[in-house]
Coordinates of C-alpha atoms in Angstrom, one line a residue:
M56 CA -123.7 -48.9 -119.1
A57 CA -121.2 -50.9 -117.1
D58 CA -118.1 -48.4 -117.9
E59 CA -120.3 -45.8 -116.8
M60 CA -120.9 -47.4 -113.4
D61 CA -117.4 -48.0 -113.0
E62 CA -116.6 -44.4 -113.5
I63 CA -119.0 -43.4 -110.8
I64 CA -117.5 -45.8 -108.2
N65 CA -113.9 -45.2 -109.2
E66 CA -115.0 -41.4 -108.4
F67 CA -116.7 -42.4 -105.2
V68 CA -114.0 -44.2 -104.0
T69 CA -111.3 -41.5 -104.6
E70 CA -113.8 -39.1 -103.1
A71 CA -114.2 -41.4 -99.9
E72 CA -110.1 -42.0 -99.8
E73 CA -109.8 -38.1 -99.9
T74 CA -112.4 -37.4 -97.4
L75 CA -110.9 -40.1 -94.7
E76 CA -107.5 -38.8 -95.4
K77 CA -108.7 -35.2 -94.6
I78 CA -110.5 -35.9 -91.4
D79 CA -108.1 -38.4 -90.2
P80 CA -105.6 -36.0 -89.0
M81 CA -108.7 -33.9 -87.5
F82 CA -109.5 -36.7 -84.6
V83 CA -105.8 -36.4 -83.1
E84 CA -106.3 -32.7 -83.0
L85 CA -109.7 -32.9 -81.6
E86 CA -108.5 -35.1 -78.8
T87 CA -105.6 -33.0 -77.9
K88 CA -108.1 -29.5 -78.0
G89 CA -111.2 -31.4 -76.1
Y90 CA -113.8 -29.6 -78.0
D91 CA -113.6 -27.5 -81.2
K92 CA -116.8 -26.8 -82.7
D93 CA -115.0 -26.3 -86.4
I94 CA -113.3 -29.3 -86.2
L95 CA -116.5 -31.1 -85.3
N96 CA -118.4 -29.6 -88.0
E97 CA -115.7 -30.7 -90.4
I98 CA -115.6 -34.2 -89.5
F99 CA -119.4 -34.5 -89.4
R100 CA -119.7 -33.2 -92.8
G101 CA -117.4 -35.6 -94.1
M102 CA -119.2 -38.5 -92.5
H103 CA -122.3 -37.4 -93.6
T104 CA -121.1 -37.0 -97.2
L105 CA -119.5 -40.2 -97.3
K106 CA -122.8 -41.8 -95.9
G107 CA -124.9 -40.0 -98.4
A108 CA -122.6 -41.1 -101.4
A109 CA -122.1 -44.9 -100.1
G110 CA -126.1 -44.7 -99.8
F111 CA -126.8 -43.6 -103.3
L112 CA -124.4 -46.6 -104.6
G113 CA -125.7 -49.4 -102.4
F114 CA -123.1 -49.8 -99.9
Q115 CA -125.0 -50.4 -96.9
Q116 CA -122.0 -51.6 -94.6
I117 CA -120.3 -48.0 -95.5
V118 CA -123.6 -46.4 -94.7
D119 CA -124.0 -48.4 -91.2
V120 CA -120.7 -47.3 -90.1
A121 CA -120.6 -43.9 -91.2
H122 CA -124.3 -43.3 -89.7
R123 CA -123.0 -44.2 -86.3
A124 CA -119.9 -42.5 -86.2
E125 CA -122.0 -39.3 -87.8
S126 CA -124.5 -39.5 -84.8
I127 CA -121.5 -39.6 -82.2
M128 CA -120.0 -36.4 -84.0
K129 CA -123.3 -34.5 -83.9
R130 CA -123.9 -35.3 -80.2
L131 CA -120.4 -34.2 -79.4
R132 CA -120.7 -31.1 -81.9
D133 CA -123.7 -29.9 -80.2
G134 CA -122.2 -30.5 -76.6
E135 CA -124.4 -33.1 -75.3
V136 CA -121.6 -35.5 -74.6
A137 CA -118.3 -35.3 -73.7
L138 CA -115.2 -36.8 -75.7
S139 CA -113.6 -39.6 -74.2
R140 CA -110.4 -41.5 -75.1
E141 CA -112.3 -44.5 -75.5
M142 CA -114.9 -42.8 -77.4
M143 CA -112.1 -41.8 -79.7
D144 CA -110.8 -45.2 -80.0
V145 CA -113.9 -46.4 -81.2
I146 CA -114.4 -43.7 -83.7
L147 CA -111.0 -44.2 -85.2
K148 CA -111.5 -48.0 -85.6
S149 CA -114.6 -46.9 -87.7
V150 CA -112.5 -45.0 -89.6
D151 CA -110.1 -47.9 -90.3
T152 CA -113.2 -49.9 -91.2
L153 CA -114.3 -47.3 -93.6
R154 CA -110.8 -47.5 -95.2
L155 CA -110.9 -51.0 -95.6
L156 CA -114.4 -51.3 -96.9
I157 CA -113.6 -48.8 -99.3
F158 CA -110.5 -50.5 -100.4
H159 CA -112.4 -53.6 -100.9
I160 CA -114.5 -51.7 -103.0
K161 CA -111.6 -50.3 -105.2
L162 CA -110.5 -53.7 -105.8
K163 CA -113.9 -55.1 -106.7
D164 CA -112.8 -58.6 -104.6
G165 CA -117.0 -58.6 -103.2
I166 CA -115.3 -59.3 -99.7
E167 CA -117.5 -57.8 -96.7
E168 CA -116.1 -57.2 -93.5
D169 CA -117.8 -58.2 -90.4
T170 CA -118.6 -55.0 -88.6
S171 CA -121.3 -56.3 -86.5
E172 CA -118.7 -55.9 -83.3
L173 CA -118.0 -52.3 -84.3
L174 CA -121.7 -51.2 -84.7
K175 CA -122.5 -52.7 -81.3
A176 CA -119.1 -50.8 -79.7
L177 CA -120.0 -47.6 -81.7
D178 CA -123.9 -47.7 -80.1
S179 CA -122.2 -48.6 -76.8
A180 CA -120.1 -45.4 -76.9
L181 CA -122.9 -43.4 -77.8
E182 CA -125.2 -44.7 -74.8
T183 CA -122.6 -44.5 -72.5
A184 CA -121.7 -40.9 -73.2
A185 CA -124.8 -39.9 -73.1
A186 CA -125.5 -41.9 -69.7
G187 CA -122.2 -39.8 -68.5
G188 CA -123.4 -36.6 -69.7
V189 CA -126.8 -37.2 -67.4
I190 CA -124.3 -38.2 -64.6
Q191 CA -122.5 -35.1 -65.0
E192 CA -125.2 -32.9 -64.7
K193 CA -126.1 -34.8 -61.3
A194 CA -122.7 -34.7 -60.1
E195 CA -122.9 -30.7 -60.5
V196 CA -126.4 -30.6 -58.6
E197 CA -124.9 -32.4 -55.9
E198 CA -121.8 -30.3 -55.9
E199 CA -124.3 -27.2 -55.4
R200 CA -125.9 -29.2 -52.4
Q201 CA -122.4 -29.7 -50.6
I202 CA -121.5 -25.9 -51.0
E203 CA -124.9 -24.7 -49.7
V204 CA -124.1 -27.2 -46.5
K205 CA -120.8 -25.6 -45.9
V206 CA -121.9 -22.1 -46.1
E207 CA -124.9 -22.8 -43.3
K208 CA -121.9 -24.4 -40.9
V209 CA -119.7 -21.2 -41.5
E210 CA -122.7 -19.1 -40.7
D211 CA -123.2 -21.1 -37.2
K212 CA -119.7 -20.8 -36.6
G213 CA -119.7 -17.0 -37.5
K214 CA -121.5 -16.2 -34.2
E215 CA -118.7 -17.7 -31.9
I216 CA -115.6 -16.1 -33.9
E217 CA -115.2 -12.7 -35.1
E218 CA -114.3 -13.1 -38.7
K219 CA -116.0 -11.6 -41.3
V220 CA -116.7 -13.6 -44.2
E221 CA -116.8 -11.4 -47.5
V222 CA -119.1 -12.9 -49.9
K223 CA -118.7 -11.5 -53.4
V224 CA -121.8 -11.1 -55.3
E225 CA -121.4 -10.1 -58.9
E226 CA -124.1 -7.9 -60.4
K227 CA -126.2 -9.5 -62.8
S228 CA -126.0 -7.1 -65.8
E229 CA -129.2 -6.8 -67.8
P230 CA -128.8 -8.4 -71.1
K231 CA -127.9 -6.4 -74.0
P232 CA -130.3 -6.2 -77.1
Q233 CA -128.9 -8.5 -79.7
P234 CA -128.8 -7.1 -82.9
K235 CA -131.7 -8.4 -85.4
P236 CA -129.8 -10.7 -87.9
K237 CA -129.8 -9.5 -91.1
P238 CA -131.8 -11.1 -93.5
K239 CA -130.2 -13.5 -96.1
S240 CA -130.7 -12.2 -99.7
Q241 CA -132.6 -14.7 -101.8
H242 CA -129.6 -14.0 -104.0
E243 CA -126.7 -15.6 -101.9
P244 CA -127.6 -19.3 -102.5
V245 CA -127.8 -18.7 -106.0
V246 CA -124.3 -16.9 -106.1
E247 CA -123.1 -19.6 -103.8
Q248 CA -124.1 -22.4 -106.5
I249 CA -122.6 -20.5 -108.9
T250 CA -119.1 -20.2 -107.2
K251 CA -119.3 -23.9 -106.2
E252 CA -120.0 -24.8 -110.2
R253 CA -116.9 -22.4 -111.0
E254 CA -114.7 -24.2 -108.6
V255 CA -116.2 -27.6 -110.1
V256 CA -115.4 -26.4 -113.4
S257 CA -111.7 -25.1 -112.6
T258 CA -110.2 -28.7 -111.7
L259 CA -110.4 -31.9 -113.6
R260 CA -109.5 -35.1 -112.5
V261 CA -107.1 -37.1 -114.6
D262 CA -106.0 -40.7 -114.6
V263 CA -102.5 -40.6 -113.3
S264 CA -101.4 -43.0 -116.1
R265 CA -102.1 -40.5 -118.6
I266 CA -100.0 -37.8 -117.1
D267 CA -97.1 -40.5 -116.9
K268 CA -97.7 -41.0 -120.5
V269 CA -97.4 -37.2 -121.2
M270 CA -94.4 -36.9 -118.8
D271 CA -92.7 -39.9 -121.0
L272 CA -93.5 -38.0 -124.2
A273 CA -92.0 -34.9 -122.5
G274 CA -88.6 -36.7 -121.8
E275 CA -88.4 -37.8 -125.5
I276 CA -89.0 -34.4 -126.8
V277 CA -86.4 -33.1 -124.6
L278 CA -83.8 -35.7 -125.8
A279 CA -85.0 -34.8 -129.6
R280 CA -84.5 -30.9 -128.7
N281 CA -81.1 -31.7 -127.1
R282 CA -80.1 -33.7 -130.4
L283 CA -81.3 -30.9 -132.6
L284 CA -79.5 -28.0 -130.5
N285 CA -76.5 -30.0 -131.0
L286 CA -76.9 -30.6 -134.6
A287 CA -77.9 -26.7 -135.3
S288 CA -74.8 -25.8 -133.6
K289 CA -72.5 -28.0 -135.4
L290 CA -74.0 -26.6 -138.5
D291 CA -73.7 -23.0 -137.7
M292 CA -70.1 -23.6 -137.1
S293 CA -69.5 -25.0 -140.7
Y294 CA -72.2 -22.8 -142.2
S295 CA -71.8 -19.6 -140.5
G296 CA -74.4 -16.9 -142.2
D297 CA -76.1 -19.5 -144.4
P298 CA -79.9 -18.0 -144.4
H299 CA -81.1 -21.7 -144.0
V300 CA -79.0 -22.3 -141.1
D301 CA -80.1 -19.0 -139.5
G302 CA -83.5 -20.4 -139.7
L303 CA -82.8 -23.5 -138.4
L304 CA -80.9 -21.8 -135.3
E305 CA -84.1 -19.7 -134.7
T306 CA -86.4 -22.2 -134.8
T307 CA -84.2 -24.4 -132.7
G308 CA -84.1 -21.6 -130.1
F309 CA -87.9 -21.6 -130.0
L310 CA -88.3 -25.2 -130.0
D311 CA -85.9 -24.9 -127.0
R312 CA -88.2 -22.2 -124.9
V313 CA -91.4 -24.2 -125.8
T314 CA -89.9 -27.5 -124.4
S315 CA -88.6 -26.4 -121.3
D316 CA -92.0 -24.6 -120.7
L317 CA -93.8 -28.1 -121.8
Q318 CA -91.5 -29.8 -119.3
L319 CA -92.7 -27.6 -116.4
A320 CA -96.1 -27.6 -117.2
V321 CA -95.9 -31.4 -117.1
M322 CA -93.7 -31.5 -114.1
K323 CA -96.0 -29.3 -112.3
M324 CA -98.9 -31.8 -112.9
R325 CA -97.4 -34.3 -111.2
M326 CA -96.6 -32.3 -107.9
Q327 CA -98.7 -32.9 -105.0
P328 CA -98.5 -31.5 -101.4
I329 CA -96.6 -33.5 -98.9
Q330 CA -99.6 -33.2 -96.6
K331 CA -100.9 -36.4 -98.2
V332 CA -98.1 -38.3 -96.8
F333 CA -97.7 -36.2 -93.4
G334 CA -101.5 -36.3 -92.8
K335 CA -101.4 -40.1 -91.3
F336 CA -98.7 -39.6 -88.7
P337 CA -100.8 -37.8 -86.1
R338 CA -103.1 -40.6 -85.8
M339 CA -99.9 -43.2 -86.1
V340 CA -97.8 -41.4 -83.3
R341 CA -100.8 -41.0 -81.2
D342 CA -101.6 -44.8 -81.3
L343 CA -98.2 -46.0 -81.0
S344 CA -97.1 -43.7 -78.0
R345 CA -100.5 -44.6 -76.4
N346 CA -99.3 -48.4 -76.6
L347 CA -95.9 -47.7 -75.2
G348 CA -97.0 -45.5 -72.2
K349 CA -95.2 -42.6 -73.6
D350 CA -96.3 -39.1 -74.1
I351 CA -95.5 -37.4 -77.4
D352 CA -96.2 -34.2 -79.0
L353 CA -96.1 -34.2 -82.9
E354 CA -95.2 -30.9 -84.8
I355 CA -95.5 -30.5 -88.5
F356 CA -94.2 -28.0 -90.8
G357 CA -94.2 -27.4 -94.6
E358 CA -97.3 -29.5 -95.3
D359 CA -98.0 -27.4 -98.4
T360 CA -94.3 -28.1 -99.9
E361 CA -95.0 -29.8 -103.5
V362 CA -93.2 -32.9 -104.2
D363 CA -93.4 -35.0 -107.7
K364 CA -96.0 -37.9 -107.3
T365 CA -93.4 -40.5 -107.3
V366 CA -92.1 -39.2 -104.0
I367 CA -95.6 -39.0 -102.4
E368 CA -96.0 -43.1 -103.3
N369 CA -92.6 -43.9 -102.1
I370 CA -91.6 -41.5 -99.3
G371 CA -94.6 -42.9 -96.8
D372 CA -92.7 -46.0 -95.9
P373 CA -89.5 -44.7 -95.0
L374 CA -91.0 -41.9 -92.8
V375 CA -93.1 -44.5 -91.1
H376 CA -89.9 -46.7 -90.3
I377 CA -87.9 -43.3 -88.9
I378 CA -91.2 -42.2 -86.8
R379 CA -91.6 -45.6 -85.5
N380 CA -87.9 -46.0 -84.7
S381 CA -88.2 -42.3 -83.5
I382 CA -91.2 -43.3 -80.7
D383 CA -89.8 -46.9 -79.8
H384 CA -85.7 -46.4 -79.7
G385 CA -85.5 -42.3 -79.4
I386 CA -88.3 -40.8 -77.1
E387 CA -87.7 -42.1 -73.6
S388 CA -90.5 -42.9 -70.7
P389 CA -91.6 -40.2 -69.1
E390 CA -90.0 -41.3 -65.8
K391 CA -86.5 -41.7 -67.6
R392 CA -87.0 -38.3 -69.1
Q393 CA -87.5 -37.0 -66.0
A394 CA -85.0 -38.1 -64.1
K395 CA -82.6 -36.7 -66.9
G396 CA -84.0 -33.5 -66.1
K397 CA -86.1 -33.5 -69.3
P398 CA -90.0 -32.7 -69.7
P399 CA -91.9 -36.1 -69.4
K400 CA -93.6 -35.2 -72.7
G401 CA -91.4 -35.9 -75.5
R402 CA -91.3 -34.2 -79.0
I403 CA -91.1 -35.2 -82.6
I404 CA -91.1 -32.8 -85.5
I405 CA -91.7 -33.4 -89.0
S406 CA -90.9 -30.5 -91.7
A407 CA -90.6 -30.4 -95.4
Y408 CA -88.9 -27.7 -97.2
Q409 CA -87.5 -27.0 -100.7
K410 CA -83.6 -26.0 -100.7
G411 CA -82.4 -25.4 -104.3
T412 CA -83.3 -28.1 -106.5
M413 CA -83.9 -30.6 -103.7
I414 CA -86.5 -31.6 -101.4
V415 CA -85.6 -31.9 -97.7
I416 CA -87.8 -34.2 -95.3
E417 CA -86.7 -33.9 -91.8
V418 CA -87.8 -36.2 -88.7
S419 CA -86.3 -34.7 -85.3
D420 CA -86.8 -36.0 -81.8
D421 CA -85.9 -35.0 -78.5
G422 CA -84.9 -38.5 -77.3
K423 CA -81.8 -40.1 -76.2
G424 CA -79.8 -40.1 -79.2
I425 CA -78.0 -42.7 -81.2
D426 CA -74.9 -44.1 -78.8
V427 CA -72.3 -44.4 -81.4
E428 CA -70.1 -46.6 -79.4
S429 CA -73.1 -48.9 -78.7
V430 CA -73.8 -49.1 -82.6
K431 CA -69.9 -50.2 -82.9
K432 CA -70.0 -53.2 -80.4
K433 CA -73.6 -54.5 -81.7
A434 CA -71.8 -54.0 -85.4
L435 CA -68.7 -56.3 -83.9
S436 CA -70.4 -58.7 -82.7
K437 CA -72.6 -59.3 -85.7
G438 CA -69.2 -59.6 -87.6
L439 CA -70.4 -56.6 -89.8
I440 CA -67.0 -54.6 -89.0
T441 CA -63.7 -56.0 -87.5
E442 CA -62.3 -54.6 -84.5
E443 CA -59.5 -52.4 -86.6
E444 CA -62.1 -50.9 -88.5
S445 CA -64.3 -50.0 -85.2
Q446 CA -60.9 -48.4 -83.9
R447 CA -60.7 -46.1 -87.2
M448 CA -63.8 -45.6 -87.7
S449 CA -65.6 -42.3 -87.5
D450 CA -68.7 -41.4 -85.9
D451 CA -70.6 -40.6 -89.1
A452 CA -69.3 -43.9 -90.7
A453 CA -70.8 -45.8 -87.4
I454 CA -74.1 -44.2 -87.5
N455 CA -74.6 -45.3 -91.0
L456 CA -74.2 -49.0 -89.8
I457 CA -77.9 -48.7 -88.9
F458 CA -78.7 -48.7 -92.2
L459 CA -77.2 -52.2 -93.1
P460 CA -79.8 -54.9 -93.5
G461 CA -80.5 -56.9 -90.2
F462 CA -78.8 -54.3 -87.8
S463 CA -80.4 -53.2 -84.5
T464 CA -79.3 -52.1 -81.4
K465 CA -82.3 -53.8 -79.8
E466 CA -81.8 -56.7 -77.5
V467 CA -85.3 -58.1 -77.6
S468 CA -87.5 -57.2 -81.0
T469 CA -91.2 -55.9 -80.7
E470 CA -94.1 -55.2 -83.1
L471 CA -92.4 -51.9 -83.9
S472 CA -88.8 -52.4 -84.3
G473 CA -85.7 -54.4 -83.3
R474 CA -85.5 -56.7 -86.2
G475 CA -83.2 -54.4 -88.4
V476 CA -85.4 -54.1 -91.3
G477 CA -86.7 -50.4 -90.8
M478 CA -83.8 -48.5 -91.6
D479 CA -82.8 -50.6 -94.5
V480 CA -85.8 -50.1 -96.1
V481 CA -85.4 -46.3 -95.4
K482 CA -82.0 -46.3 -97.3
T483 CA -83.1 -48.4 -100.1
N484 CA -86.4 -46.7 -100.8
V485 CA -84.8 -43.2 -100.4
A486 CA -82.0 -44.5 -103.2
K487 CA -84.7 -45.5 -105.4
L488 CA -85.8 -42.0 -105.4
N489 CA -82.2 -40.7 -106.3
G490 CA -82.1 -39.1 -102.6
Y491 CA -80.0 -39.8 -99.7
V492 CA -80.4 -39.9 -95.7
E493 CA -78.1 -38.1 -93.0
V494 CA -78.3 -38.7 -89.4
I495 CA -77.8 -36.0 -87.0
T496 CA -77.5 -37.1 -83.3
K497 CA -76.2 -36.2 -80.1
K498 CA -76.6 -38.5 -76.5
D499 CA -79.3 -37.6 -74.4
V500 CA -80.2 -34.5 -77.0
G501 CA -82.1 -36.3 -79.8
S502 CA -81.5 -37.2 -83.3
T503 CA -82.6 -36.1 -86.5
F504 CA -83.1 -37.9 -89.9
K505 CA -82.6 -35.6 -92.9
I506 CA -83.9 -36.8 -96.4
S507 CA -83.1 -35.2 -99.3
L508 CA -84.8 -35.7 -102.8
P509 CA -84.5 -34.1 -106.0
L510 CA -87.3 -31.8 -107.2
T511 CA -87.8 -34.0 -110.4
L512 CA -87.3 -37.6 -110.7
A513 CA -87.5 -37.9 -114.6
I514 CA -85.8 -34.7 -115.9
L515 CA -82.8 -33.2 -114.5
Q516 CA -80.1 -30.7 -115.2
A517 CA -76.5 -32.5 -115.4
M518 CA -72.9 -31.6 -115.7
M519 CA -71.3 -33.5 -118.6
V520 CA -67.7 -34.6 -117.8
R521 CA -65.2 -36.8 -119.6
I522 CA -63.0 -39.2 -117.6
G523 CA -60.4 -40.7 -119.8
D524 CA -62.2 -42.1 -122.9
E525 CA -65.6 -42.2 -121.1
Y526 CA -68.5 -39.4 -120.8
Y527 CA -70.6 -39.3 -117.8
A528 CA -73.3 -37.2 -116.3
I529 CA -73.2 -35.8 -113.0
P530 CA -76.7 -34.3 -111.3
Q531 CA -76.4 -30.4 -111.2
S532 CA -78.1 -30.3 -107.9
M533 CA -75.0 -32.0 -106.0
I534 CA -72.6 -30.0 -107.5
E535 CA -71.7 -26.3 -106.0
E536 CA -69.2 -25.0 -108.4
T537 CA -66.7 -26.0 -110.9
L538 CA -63.2 -24.9 -111.2
R539 CA -59.8 -25.0 -113.1
V540 CA -56.7 -25.3 -110.7
K541 CA -53.0 -25.8 -111.0
K542 CA -51.8 -29.0 -110.0
S543 CA -49.5 -27.4 -107.6
D544 CA -52.7 -26.0 -105.9
I545 CA -53.6 -29.4 -104.7
K546 CA -51.4 -30.3 -101.6
D547 CA -51.0 -33.7 -99.7
V548 CA -51.8 -33.5 -95.9
T549 CA -51.3 -37.1 -94.2
G550 CA -51.8 -38.9 -97.1
Q551 CA -55.1 -37.1 -98.2
R552 CA -55.0 -34.8 -100.8
V553 CA -56.7 -31.6 -100.4
L554 CA -57.5 -28.1 -102.3
T555 CA -58.1 -25.2 -100.3
I556 CA -61.1 -22.9 -101.7
R557 CA -61.6 -19.4 -100.0
G558 CA -59.8 -20.4 -97.0
K559 CA -61.7 -23.9 -96.3
V560 CA -59.5 -27.3 -96.9
L561 CA -61.5 -30.0 -98.7
P562 CA -60.8 -33.2 -99.6
M563 CA -59.9 -34.2 -103.0
F564 CA -60.0 -37.0 -105.0
E565 CA -59.5 -38.5 -108.6
M566 CA -62.7 -39.4 -110.4
S567 CA -60.7 -42.0 -112.4
D568 CA -59.1 -43.5 -109.5
V569 CA -62.7 -43.7 -107.9
L570 CA -64.2 -45.3 -111.0
G571 CA -61.1 -47.3 -111.7
V572 CA -60.8 -45.7 -115.6
R573 CA -57.5 -45.1 -117.1
R574 CA -56.5 -41.7 -117.8
K575 CA -55.6 -40.3 -121.5
S576 CA -52.0 -39.3 -121.6
E577 CA -52.5 -36.5 -123.5
I578 CA -54.2 -34.4 -120.6
D579 CA -53.0 -31.4 -119.2
H580 CA -51.3 -32.2 -116.5
D581 CA -50.5 -29.0 -115.1
N582 CA -54.1 -28.0 -115.0
S583 CA -57.0 -29.9 -113.6
Y584 CA -60.7 -29.6 -113.7
V585 CA -62.4 -30.0 -110.5
L586 CA -66.2 -30.2 -109.2
V587 CA -66.8 -28.9 -105.7
A588 CA -69.5 -31.4 -104.7
T589 CA -72.0 -31.3 -101.6
V590 CA -73.7 -34.1 -100.4
G591 CA -75.7 -33.5 -97.2
D592 CA -73.2 -31.9 -94.8
R593 CA -70.1 -33.1 -96.7
R594 CA -68.1 -31.2 -99.0
F595 CA -65.6 -32.3 -101.2
C596 CA -63.6 -32.0 -104.4
I597 CA -63.5 -34.4 -107.5
S598 CA -61.3 -33.7 -110.7
V599 CA -62.1 -35.0 -113.7
D600 CA -60.4 -34.9 -117.5
E601 CA -62.6 -32.4 -118.9
L602 CA -65.8 -30.3 -118.4
L603 CA -68.4 -30.5 -121.5
G604 CA -71.0 -28.5 -120.1
Q605 CA -74.4 -28.5 -118.3
E606 CA -77.2 -30.3 -120.2
E607 CA -81.0 -31.4 -119.4
I608 CA -81.2 -35.3 -119.4
V609 CA -84.0 -37.7 -119.2
I610 CA -83.1 -40.4 -116.6
K611 CA -83.5 -44.0 -118.3
T612 CA -83.3 -46.9 -115.7
I613 CA -81.1 -49.5 -116.1
N614 CA -82.7 -53.0 -115.3
G615 CA -80.2 -55.0 -112.9
I616 CA -78.1 -52.3 -111.6
E617 CA -78.6 -50.9 -108.3
S618 CA -77.4 -47.5 -107.6
E619 CA -76.4 -48.5 -103.8
E620 CA -74.0 -50.7 -105.2
C621 CA -72.1 -49.3 -107.8
G622 CA -73.1 -45.3 -107.8
I623 CA -74.8 -45.2 -111.1
L624 CA -78.4 -43.5 -111.1
G625 CA -79.1 -44.5 -114.7
A626 CA -77.9 -43.9 -118.1
T627 CA -79.3 -41.1 -120.7
I628 CA -78.6 -39.9 -124.3
T629 CA -76.8 -36.9 -125.0
G630 CA -77.5 -34.1 -127.3
D631 CA -75.0 -35.9 -130.0
G632 CA -76.4 -39.2 -129.4
K633 CA -74.0 -40.8 -127.0
V634 CA -75.3 -43.1 -124.0
V635 CA -73.8 -42.3 -121.0
L636 CA -74.0 -43.4 -117.5
I637 CA -75.2 -40.8 -114.7
L638 CA -73.1 -41.0 -111.8
D639 CA -74.7 -40.9 -108.3
L640 CA -72.3 -38.7 -106.1
A641 CA -74.1 -39.7 -102.9
V642 CA -73.4 -43.4 -103.1
I643 CA -69.8 -42.7 -104.4
S644 CA -69.0 -40.2 -101.5
R645 CA -69.9 -42.6 -98.9
G646 CA -67.5 -45.1 -100.6
I647 CA -64.4 -43.0 -101.0
F648 CA -64.6 -41.3 -97.5
R649 CA -65.0 -45.1 -96.3
T650 CA -62.0 -46.2 -97.9
S651 CA -59.9 -43.0 -97.0
K652 CA -60.2 -43.3 -93.4

């Protein structure tokens, strides 16, 4: 019985969290639009459902708060009161409190919040709004009287001056007969009910841990599949034409297709729309911009883009830090913007989209941009770089200094920023997701933070390469193409090796030099295997000793190794049973470009 009750409460918590997540951005939209009956209806229904479910389970504090908030929404919906900013503040506070109360239920800690002040504030907001409505009506009557007096004065003066005052009177048309509402079929509610039941049956809530378990098992099947494919291929080379080997090849081919389908199906089970993350930002931008005395428009695109569950869980914090920095550092005050010839209202755009095998999330603002020289000076004063490094440091490299722990250009820290923690969190969390961040900025025009993340985090396509005696895997998402070029095609330009590909000159690096691996003496010195890599807007070539082909790999984390420090994403087991390291080209490229300057 206890387990059954726990299940019911867990179900309530999940639905309550989803309801609040759904209606939270609607409040900001409502405040912007002023009045929207559809939005008001949606919020009202959410509050009403939450109140009803909480009442059934005896969560009285939630019932009290939701009931008052619901009453306000009802009066707003019916047009009895007008929405004010103060009223919105109280309503949003009630949403925060509801979220907190639900959190306590989720933790089962038995803690009750003191909601007395909030309940008084909600009651007061409703009374004030109701009084305001009456005052408004009185004001309208007074205004009508004043107009009558003015008309009388004009009529008196009209005897003395020869001016004609034309008063346009609109002819009041007879109201058109309204068509009688069509009587509702008695079967309609039944149809609705059946439809709802079908919808309920078509979805199923599954514990996330169960999906994770299936994902882990799918990963193991992928490794076993790779091993079988490799063995079958070797047997085919040794015993070609043997009927048993032919049967084995047929079976492994079927297993290959089924494994790929299974992997895709499990991957889709973990995918969720990124709206779950984006949904909280309208409220955040509204509150922060108001606190800082700024006026900011927020636009969101690509909310339906689906990303892995792990991304949903980990991308929220980096985005919060970027947006907070955009509001505090980037967007100027209305006065400063006007002085620069900009509109007083700032603008932040958040968007998500899929690009190949990557998910890209962008946060752009039309603020003052990042002052590269200011960043260099600050880094110099903190001893993070030397004077010589500052002189020869490129703009891109200088901008990347903002991601260093403890770095901030702000002289005085505030609640929002200035402690040099935020951007460090961005870089660290994105790296944990096997992604990378780019910054595109222009002074007085604005900044764009572009986060690129792999579509899947557990299983990915990789290019297997050999460097010296060691084998490595490189995620295919970062490789644009592979080439075999003659050594004579590689030129030296002012100390930097370059390779020209279809008219484009790209910097060229030896992976054995980058990793400090000794090359084999028997390698072909006349030809070179080259990977053309793309990391953000940066394109470059890396030569390796041998290309072994593509393989679907499962990432296994290595405890104690951070990708940001050594450029190793993790390890995997190849089809022939070898354990190989997975290289992180995003980190490696930062290192080689920094040292090549």
